[in-house]
């Protein structure tokens, strides 16, 4: 897959954004912002080493939001001709004339706009053919099916190669764009023993095609994960230490993102209202945000409003240092915009020095959680109750897999009860963390 003349295309999209902003200015609006996102990609899927799908996608659209005396209107078009752009701007203006005025509407402040645009290493185009992606998927399945005779079936493998361009501009004079790439490979297999069937997976993702893990490694890990789940049983209802696998620990921190986001706060639907400068984690616990990490999966020089991103402490010595605010939520709350329109940027958790295996031994008797199910998290109260599966540990040794249980607590207590974070981090998401050991959780079983 190639992206020819990418600089030419980027310039063309910038011209389209400039055109839309000029039209909005001619209409006498008080402010406007325009974003274009274009993506193209190739995806293949296989099952039992046979090709199931080969898909090529290429799409994109221009979206415009304009403001008129506190009123807001938005529209979009996938046609980037001058006539279509003009019509989209007119449509947004027409909507703005019929919406209610909101004093908190408007662009982010001009002084917050990004001015420096270092190369963050987000774009690594590679010509990849369907045949090459099919080979990767098939090799991962072959490796998985060769691990053990109990791996009886494959639920499929998929390989993907995507590139994209984003351009954003507003009537402050801000106009910038950048390109990005992303490649991934995943494999899901099914294991069976004594009539009991289990399924698990593994995957790899990177900005660079050549940095993906080998398909053999992905396939073997998928099978190992599946085999580990065979013979699962319930345990008696109890209260035990819980060690969250890194991919589950990421989700635990994801609830923090929701709780400190501006939209939850001004709606008063967060369990962390009025918690700035409050200790919500243990003294040693910290989270750093690193938006300018070269090659990071969640790196950016600016947010979706053009506001410059910056390195910052989210949690320092257990204390909440900041909320995550857009221009609108910052005005609603009477606080300063933090440049988080569009999400977070490479959160990295401090670790306590142990590997995950060392935390298993340190836990002694407890539960490793490798999967959670259901939506049992109340963002208003922090109450947490989710179906779970994993492994029962005694004297630091994994004894058997566990399934059909529920783990429960309150997020405030769970955050305070973190006793360790392993140093072998999962780097496949915007939250980079190792396993998280909690001193105690309620476990509902038999």
XYZ file of C-alpha atoms in Angstrom:
446
model
C 0.000 0.000 0.000
C 1.483 3.346 -1.011
C 0.524 6.955 -0.472
C 1.980 8.841 -3.458
C 2.692 12.583 -3.339
C 1.721 12.845 0.306
C 3.034 16.417 0.560
C 0.910 17.426 -2.411
C -2.180 15.848 -0.859
C -1.478 17.510 2.480
C -1.188 20.902 0.767
C -4.424 20.258 -1.121
C -6.282 19.488 2.103
C -4.878 22.603 3.752
C -6.191 24.612 0.808
C -9.648 23.086 1.315
C -9.588 24.020 5.001
C -8.477 27.568 4.189
C -11.269 27.853 1.627
C -13.903 26.807 4.164
C -12.572 29.246 6.760
C -12.622 32.071 4.222
C -16.240 31.304 3.312
C -17.162 31.311 7.007
C -15.468 34.692 7.446
C -17.395 36.129 4.497
C -20.642 35.115 6.205
C -19.742 37.239 9.228
C -19.428 34.421 11.746
C -17.683 35.076 15.052
C -15.417 32.051 14.709
C -14.986 28.822 12.776
C -12.947 25.629 12.854
C -12.493 23.066 10.115
C -11.030 19.573 10.231
C -10.343 17.081 7.473
C -9.498 13.453 8.132
C -8.639 11.058 5.309
C -7.725 7.409 5.742
C -6.859 4.549 3.495
C -6.066 1.018 4.450
C -5.919 -2.647 3.667
C -7.353 -5.332 5.947
C -7.383 -9.087 5.544
C -8.829 -11.855 7.672
C -8.286 -15.597 7.586
C -9.808 -18.548 9.389
C -8.237 -21.998 9.584
C -5.557 -20.695 7.220
C -8.108 -19.856 4.512
C -8.768 -16.296 3.339
C -12.114 -14.933 4.527
C -11.993 -11.244 3.605
C -9.774 -8.751 1.833
C -10.920 -5.152 2.226
C -9.529 -1.883 0.922
C -10.957 1.328 2.279
C -10.382 4.944 1.348
C -12.557 7.604 2.877
C -12.507 11.029 4.387
C -14.603 14.083 5.111
C -14.405 17.756 5.925
C -16.215 18.872 9.057
C -16.902 22.501 9.892
C -18.153 24.071 13.106
C -18.900 27.771 13.219
C -20.104 30.129 15.897
C -22.432 33.099 15.719
C -22.979 35.040 18.958
C -22.743 31.944 21.141
C -24.770 29.810 18.742
C -23.109 26.807 17.144
C -23.666 24.988 13.874
C -21.864 22.019 12.342
C -21.936 20.200 9.025
C -19.710 17.919 6.962
C -19.020 16.899 3.389
C -16.973 14.195 1.711
C -16.957 16.237 -1.503
C -14.064 18.695 -1.381
C -14.994 20.704 -4.445
C -15.310 24.482 -3.859
C -19.074 24.322 -4.419
C -19.577 21.504 -1.922
C -17.403 23.206 0.684
C -19.363 26.447 0.245
C -22.643 24.566 0.703
C -21.334 22.849 3.848
C -20.346 26.208 5.336
C -23.775 27.644 4.498
C -25.449 24.629 6.087
C -23.459 25.044 9.313
C -24.324 28.741 9.393
C -27.988 27.972 8.833
C -27.939 25.563 11.771
C -26.191 28.114 13.985
C -28.955 30.636 13.300
C -31.527 28.251 14.744
C -29.678 26.915 17.814
C -29.787 28.352 21.304
C -26.985 30.603 22.423
C -24.512 29.138 24.899
C -21.993 31.546 26.449
C -19.432 28.723 26.780
C -19.350 27.974 23.040
C -16.458 29.145 20.914
C -12.948 28.391 19.785
C -10.175 27.679 22.221
C -8.236 30.811 23.186
C -5.796 32.039 20.532
C -2.845 32.132 22.931
C -3.210 28.372 23.552
C -2.713 27.408 19.900
C 0.279 25.190 19.119
C 3.222 27.010 17.553
C 5.872 24.276 17.378
C 5.396 21.121 15.332
C 8.333 18.744 15.818
C 8.290 15.488 13.870
C 6.848 12.884 16.257
C 7.648 9.928 14.021
C 4.005 9.004 13.412
C 4.241 8.293 9.689
C 6.072 5.280 8.306
C 4.473 4.319 5.000
C 5.217 0.848 3.705
C 4.004 -0.787 0.522
C 2.107 -3.841 1.707
C 0.207 -6.153 -0.640
C -2.848 -8.266 0.202
C -0.687 -11.357 -0.314
C 1.803 -10.179 2.310
C -0.909 -9.492 4.884
C -2.562 -12.839 4.137
C 0.781 -14.556 4.700
C 1.148 -12.889 8.102
C -2.351 -13.934 9.172
C -1.903 -17.519 7.962
C 1.501 -17.858 9.614
C 0.056 -16.703 12.945
C -2.706 -19.306 12.700
C -0.259 -22.026 11.702
C 1.950 -21.257 14.669
C -1.043 -21.222 16.994
C -2.474 -24.525 15.755
C 0.926 -26.239 16.039
C 1.349 -25.476 19.744
C -0.854 -28.208 21.209
C -3.429 -30.749 20.044
C -5.945 -29.179 22.406
C -5.994 -26.092 20.191
C -8.807 -27.495 18.093
C -9.939 -24.525 16.074
C -9.121 -20.996 15.009
C -11.516 -18.106 15.386
C -9.490 -16.201 12.835
C -6.525 -13.929 12.320
C -6.463 -10.432 10.885
C -3.723 -8.176 9.533
C -4.143 -4.483 8.841
C -2.156 -1.632 7.297
C -3.554 1.899 7.463
C -2.353 5.435 6.794
C -4.126 8.711 7.373
C -3.911 12.480 7.053
C -5.417 15.002 9.462
C -5.636 18.739 8.840
C -7.098 21.268 11.264
C -7.531 25.015 10.988
C -9.508 27.758 12.695
C -10.191 31.456 12.390
C -7.370 32.315 14.814
C -5.095 31.683 11.834
C -4.094 28.198 12.999
C -3.577 25.716 10.161
C -1.607 22.487 10.394
C -1.726 18.898 9.278
C 0.171 15.644 9.684
C 0.254 12.068 8.442
C 0.226 8.854 10.447
C 0.480 5.118 9.931
C -0.630 2.089 11.913
C -0.129 -1.640 11.378
C -1.523 -4.555 13.371
C -1.835 -8.333 13.496
C -4.095 -10.403 15.745
C -4.940 -14.070 16.196
C -7.804 -15.770 18.086
C -7.890 -19.515 18.747
C -10.165 -22.019 20.474
C -9.005 -24.783 22.776
C -10.920 -27.814 24.000
C -10.471 -30.466 26.667
C -13.058 -32.820 28.229
C -15.856 -30.962 26.461
C -14.739 -27.623 27.881
C -13.958 -24.955 25.281
C -12.118 -21.678 25.763
C -11.010 -18.877 23.515
C -8.259 -16.262 23.810
C -6.103 -14.081 21.605
C -2.973 -12.018 21.184
C -2.100 -9.044 19.002
C 0.657 -6.649 18.025
C 0.380 -3.035 16.858
C 2.916 -0.428 15.737
C 3.431 2.751 13.730
C 6.139 0.854 11.791
C 5.323 -2.293 9.848
C 8.709 -3.850 10.593
C 8.274 -3.297 14.342
C 5.337 -5.705 14.585
C 5.999 -8.892 16.532
C 6.481 -11.939 14.342
C 3.280 -13.796 13.377
C 4.715 -16.911 15.015
C 5.079 -15.100 18.319
C 1.524 -13.741 18.112
C 0.115 -17.177 17.260
C 2.023 -19.002 19.996
C 0.985 -16.449 22.605
C -2.662 -16.713 21.524
C -2.514 -20.481 22.019
C -0.713 -20.224 25.351
C -3.338 -17.791 26.602
C -6.116 -20.144 25.476
C -4.536 -23.264 26.952
C -4.130 -21.522 30.272
C -7.885 -21.024 30.489
C -8.847 -24.673 29.959
C -10.263 -26.440 32.998
C -11.483 -23.230 34.593
C -13.576 -23.449 37.747
C -15.383 -21.212 40.177
C -14.043 -20.408 43.606
C -15.956 -19.784 46.798
C -17.116 -16.258 47.540
C -14.291 -14.566 49.404
C -12.070 -11.502 49.651
C -8.545 -11.751 48.256
C -5.668 -9.733 46.828
C -6.138 -9.248 43.082
C -3.424 -8.858 40.446
C -4.737 -7.282 37.245
C -2.922 -8.324 34.070
C -1.520 -5.290 32.205
C -4.303 -5.216 29.600
C -6.898 -5.195 32.402
C -4.924 -2.637 34.417
C -5.183 -0.353 31.373
C -8.968 -0.513 31.702
C -8.806 0.329 35.402
C -6.937 3.514 34.537
C -9.424 4.160 31.744
C -12.077 4.702 34.410
C -9.842 7.439 35.833
C -9.810 9.130 32.428
C -13.598 9.227 32.409
C -13.827 10.465 35.986
C -11.498 13.450 35.490
C -12.777 14.462 32.052
C -14.473 17.843 31.872
C -17.774 16.587 30.464
C -18.253 14.245 33.449
C -17.308 16.994 35.877
C -19.592 19.776 34.687
C -22.458 17.285 34.496
C -21.623 16.262 38.078
C -21.510 12.635 36.995
C -18.065 11.769 38.377
C -16.948 10.171 41.627
C -13.936 12.511 41.572
C -15.731 15.865 41.727
C -13.697 18.573 43.498
C -10.683 16.265 43.746
C -7.857 18.437 42.384
C -4.908 18.388 44.838
C -6.536 15.452 46.616
C -4.655 12.235 47.359
C -6.520 9.462 45.552
C -3.666 6.944 45.119
C -0.828 5.709 47.377
C 2.100 8.078 48.038
C 4.437 6.381 45.541
C 1.955 6.305 42.654
C 2.391 8.623 39.648
C 1.102 8.981 36.087
C 2.955 11.107 33.539
C 1.461 12.227 30.239
C 3.950 12.356 27.344
C 2.261 13.678 24.173
C 5.537 14.232 22.307
C 6.851 10.678 22.614
C 8.403 9.811 19.241
C 6.420 7.047 17.562
C 3.865 6.875 20.378
C 0.452 5.425 19.593
C -1.176 8.470 21.229
C 1.317 11.233 20.396
C 0.239 14.650 19.077
C 1.536 18.219 18.975
C -1.953 19.615 19.488
C -5.446 18.477 20.354
C -8.517 18.552 18.105
C -9.001 22.276 18.854
C -5.426 23.241 17.940
C -4.385 23.651 21.579
C -0.731 22.775 22.183
C -0.249 19.544 24.092
C 2.284 19.478 26.901
C 3.965 17.002 29.178
C 2.299 17.034 32.548
C 1.828 15.034 35.721
C -1.662 13.593 35.959
C -0.961 11.973 39.328
C 2.081 12.965 41.383
C 2.855 11.216 44.686
C -0.706 9.914 44.722
C -2.257 13.370 44.296
C -4.530 14.331 41.377
C -2.810 17.256 39.652
C -5.170 18.100 36.808
C -8.495 17.519 35.152
C -8.765 16.835 31.403
C -10.448 19.888 29.901
C -11.528 21.142 26.496
C -12.312 24.785 25.774
C -16.027 24.240 26.485
C -15.609 22.246 29.714
C -12.910 24.636 30.969
C -15.257 27.597 30.565
C -18.133 25.726 32.202
C -15.931 24.897 35.182
C -14.143 28.258 35.346
C -10.797 26.535 34.820
C -7.999 26.539 32.229
C -8.127 24.468 29.054
C -5.656 21.559 29.327
C -5.622 20.590 25.635
C -7.525 17.334 25.948
C -10.094 17.729 23.187
C -9.861 14.336 21.538
C -8.418 12.269 24.361
C -5.259 11.572 26.327
C -1.641 11.303 25.215
C 0.611 8.396 26.236
C -0.020 8.015 29.943
C 2.855 6.146 31.619
C 2.420 4.711 35.117
C 5.291 4.598 37.584
C 6.242 1.036 38.537
C 7.510 -0.448 41.775
C 10.401 -2.428 40.267
C 9.015 -5.973 40.171
C 8.172 -8.051 37.116
C 4.658 -9.439 36.771
C 5.880 -12.908 37.810
C 7.500 -11.413 40.892
C 4.185 -9.781 41.826
C 2.489 -13.180 41.551
C 4.927 -14.520 44.163
C 4.585 -11.388 46.285
C 0.783 -11.681 46.257
C 1.000 -15.102 47.926
C -2.622 -16.238 47.839
C -4.946 -14.329 45.554
C -6.424 -13.978 42.119
C -4.850 -12.985 38.792
C -7.486 -11.338 36.580
C -6.903 -11.687 32.827
C -10.408 -10.848 31.580
C -13.305 -8.689 32.727
C -16.815 -8.686 31.280
C -19.909 -6.513 31.457
C -20.461 -2.819 32.056
C -20.814 -2.822 35.831
C -19.003 0.439 36.570
C -20.905 3.433 37.955
C -19.018 6.600 37.054
C -21.061 8.688 39.494
C -20.434 6.619 42.628
C -17.323 4.670 41.587
C -19.010 1.354 42.347
C -17.320 -1.437 40.403
C -18.708 -4.928 39.769
C -17.673 -6.970 36.740
C -17.592 -10.554 35.635
C -14.054 -11.883 35.583
C -11.783 -14.787 34.690
C -8.181 -15.523 35.529
C -6.100 -17.756 37.788
C -6.152 -18.742 41.442
C -2.773 -18.371 43.151
C -1.641 -19.974 46.398
C 1.761 -19.451 48.022
C 2.857 -17.520 44.955
C 2.094 -20.388 42.565
C -0.699 -20.490 39.969
C -2.874 -23.494 40.822
C -5.733 -23.422 38.281
C -7.776 -21.147 35.992
C -10.880 -19.451 37.382
C -14.045 -18.456 35.530
C -17.655 -17.347 36.150
C -16.829 -15.090 39.074
C -17.458 -11.419 39.844
C -14.962 -8.963 41.298
C -16.377 -5.960 43.147
C -15.286 -2.837 44.978
C -15.338 0.925 44.683
C -12.869 2.686 42.403
C -11.851 5.129 45.132
C -10.935 2.219 47.401
C -9.361 0.253 44.555
C -7.077 3.169 43.674
C -6.029 3.575 47.305
C -5.475 -0.179 47.625
C -2.900 -0.420 44.823
C 0.231 -1.884 46.403
C 2.435 -2.415 43.325
C 2.742 -1.924 39.565
C 4.979 -4.244 37.550
C 7.727 -2.855 35.342
C 6.910 -4.989 32.262
C 4.438 -2.592 30.716
C 1.890 -3.224 27.972
C 2.725 -0.563 25.345
C -0.156 -1.295 22.965
C -2.510 1.483 24.049
C -2.554 5.119 25.145
C -2.191 3.974 28.787
C 1.180 2.299 29.335
C 1.178 0.173 32.471
C 2.309 -3.126 33.888
C 0.193 -5.394 36.063
C -1.484 -3.721 39.042
C -1.672 -5.493 42.412
C -4.585 -4.551 44.685
C -4.441 -5.471 48.357
C -8.025 -6.765 48.429
C -11.244 -7.116 46.426
C -14.534 -8.883 47.012
C -14.925 -11.968 44.837
C -18.323 -13.561 44.258
C -18.252 -17.199 43.215
C -19.903 -20.328 44.570
